[in-house]
XYZ file of C-alpha atoms in Angstrom:
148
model
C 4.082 15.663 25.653
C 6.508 13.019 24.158
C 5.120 11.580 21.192
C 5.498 7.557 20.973
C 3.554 6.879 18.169
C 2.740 8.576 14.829
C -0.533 8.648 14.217
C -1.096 10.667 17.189
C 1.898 12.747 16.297
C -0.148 12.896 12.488
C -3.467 14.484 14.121
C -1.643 16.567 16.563
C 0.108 17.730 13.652
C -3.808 18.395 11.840
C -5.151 20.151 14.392
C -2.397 22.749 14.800
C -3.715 24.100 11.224
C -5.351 23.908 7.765
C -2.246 24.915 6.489
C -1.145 27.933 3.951
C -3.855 27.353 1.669
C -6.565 28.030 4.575
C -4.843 29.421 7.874
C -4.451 33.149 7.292
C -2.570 33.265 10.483
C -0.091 29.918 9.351
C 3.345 32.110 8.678
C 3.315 32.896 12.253
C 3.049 29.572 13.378
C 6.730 28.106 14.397
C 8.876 27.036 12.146
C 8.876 23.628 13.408
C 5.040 23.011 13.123
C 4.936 24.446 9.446
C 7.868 22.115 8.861
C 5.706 19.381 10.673
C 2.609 20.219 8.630
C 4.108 20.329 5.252
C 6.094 16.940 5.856
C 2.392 15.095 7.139
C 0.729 16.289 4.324
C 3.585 15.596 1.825
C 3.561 12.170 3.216
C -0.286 11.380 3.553
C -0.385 12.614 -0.460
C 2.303 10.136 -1.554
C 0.862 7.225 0.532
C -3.105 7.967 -0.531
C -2.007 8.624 -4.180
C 0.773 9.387 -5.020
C 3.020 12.590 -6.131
C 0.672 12.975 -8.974
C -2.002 12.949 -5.859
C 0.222 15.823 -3.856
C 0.490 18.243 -6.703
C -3.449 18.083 -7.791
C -4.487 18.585 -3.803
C -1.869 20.581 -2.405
C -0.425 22.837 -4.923
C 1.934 25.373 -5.375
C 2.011 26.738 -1.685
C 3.149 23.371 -0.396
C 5.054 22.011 -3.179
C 7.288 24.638 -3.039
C 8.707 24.209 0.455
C 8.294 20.437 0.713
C 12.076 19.816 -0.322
C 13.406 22.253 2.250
C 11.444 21.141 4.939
C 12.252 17.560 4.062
C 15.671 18.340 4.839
C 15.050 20.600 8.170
C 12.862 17.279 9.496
C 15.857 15.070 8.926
C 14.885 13.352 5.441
C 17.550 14.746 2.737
C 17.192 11.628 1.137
C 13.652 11.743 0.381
C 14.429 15.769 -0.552
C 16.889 14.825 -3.068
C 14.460 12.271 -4.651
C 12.088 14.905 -4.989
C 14.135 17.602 -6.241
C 15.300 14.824 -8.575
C 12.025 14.435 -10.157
C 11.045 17.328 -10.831
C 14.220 18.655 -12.365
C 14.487 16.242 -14.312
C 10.999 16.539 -15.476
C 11.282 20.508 -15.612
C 8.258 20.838 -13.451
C 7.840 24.292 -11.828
C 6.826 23.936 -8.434
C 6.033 27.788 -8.255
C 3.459 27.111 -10.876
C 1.359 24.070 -10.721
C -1.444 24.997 -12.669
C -1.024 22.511 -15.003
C -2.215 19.812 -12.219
C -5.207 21.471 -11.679
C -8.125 19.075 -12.600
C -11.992 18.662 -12.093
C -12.871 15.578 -13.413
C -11.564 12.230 -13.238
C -10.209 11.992 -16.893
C -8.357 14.856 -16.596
C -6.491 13.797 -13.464
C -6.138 10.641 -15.321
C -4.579 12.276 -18.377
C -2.238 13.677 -15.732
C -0.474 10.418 -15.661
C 0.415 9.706 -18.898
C 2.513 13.085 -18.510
C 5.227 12.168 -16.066
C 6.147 8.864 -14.481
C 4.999 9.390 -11.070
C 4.684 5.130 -10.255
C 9.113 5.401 -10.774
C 8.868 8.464 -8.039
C 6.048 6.576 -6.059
C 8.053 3.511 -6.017
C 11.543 5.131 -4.878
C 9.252 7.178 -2.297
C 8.449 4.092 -0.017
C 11.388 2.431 -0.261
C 12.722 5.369 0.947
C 10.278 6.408 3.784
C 10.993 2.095 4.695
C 14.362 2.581 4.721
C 14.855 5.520 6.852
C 12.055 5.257 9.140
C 10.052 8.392 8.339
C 7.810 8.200 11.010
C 10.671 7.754 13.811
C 12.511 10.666 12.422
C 9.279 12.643 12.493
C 8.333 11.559 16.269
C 12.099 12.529 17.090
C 11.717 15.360 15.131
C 8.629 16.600 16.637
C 10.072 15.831 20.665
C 13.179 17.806 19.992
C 10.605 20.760 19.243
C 7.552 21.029 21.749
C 7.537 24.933 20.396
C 5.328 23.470 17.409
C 2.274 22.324 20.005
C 2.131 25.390 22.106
């Protein structure tokens, strides 16, 4: 199948797993639908709330290989801006603990910590500028392996 438009690339991309945090059987999947997985989800996060959004919901499991699969997908720009962040905000990925929240004023607090609106901000004009979701349909027709 050739994919021509994202959003059925996006729930193709859902239905091939829950992902690490819920698919026992996700390390055997192919490399190019974990990569595929991790991006979508990295990407839905940002656009629904943010990276404040991503680390609270996804955690540790995905945070960790976002930046590496950024850059397999085609989007070392968007990679960079992220590694940017949280180096320069000395947050370990490995270790996200410290996101974990169950009430609304704690996720709130959250943002007084970091300034996730500058990464937010850089984020779209990034995903704008390079065209995220045609690098991720090209990305996802060059590799059929990740459907089958």
């Amino acid at each position: 199948m050739k994919y021509m438009e994202y959003d059925d690339l996006y729930f193709d991309i859902l239905d091939i797993t829950a992902g690490p945090n819920d698919d026992p059987y996700f390390s055997s999947l192919p490399e190019a639908a974990q990569c595929l997985h991790f991006v979508a989800l990295f990407d839905m996060e940002i656009q629904n709330g943010g990276l404040q959004q991503f680390f609270v919901n996804c955690g540790a499991a995905y945070a960790v290989r976002i930046s590496q699969n950024l850059r397999i997908i085609g989007l070392p720009e968007i990679a960079d801006l992220y590694d940017d962040f949280i180096n320069r905000h000395g947050i370990d990925v490995s270790c996200l603990s410290g996101f974990s929240t169950k009430t609304i004023d704690e996720f709130t607090s959250l943002t007084t910590l970091y300034p996730f609106d500058e990464f937010d901000d850089a984020y779209i004009k990034l995903w704008k500028m390079r065209n995220f979701n045609k690098v991720m349909l090209e990305y996802a027709n060059a590799h059929p392996e990740a459907f089958q």
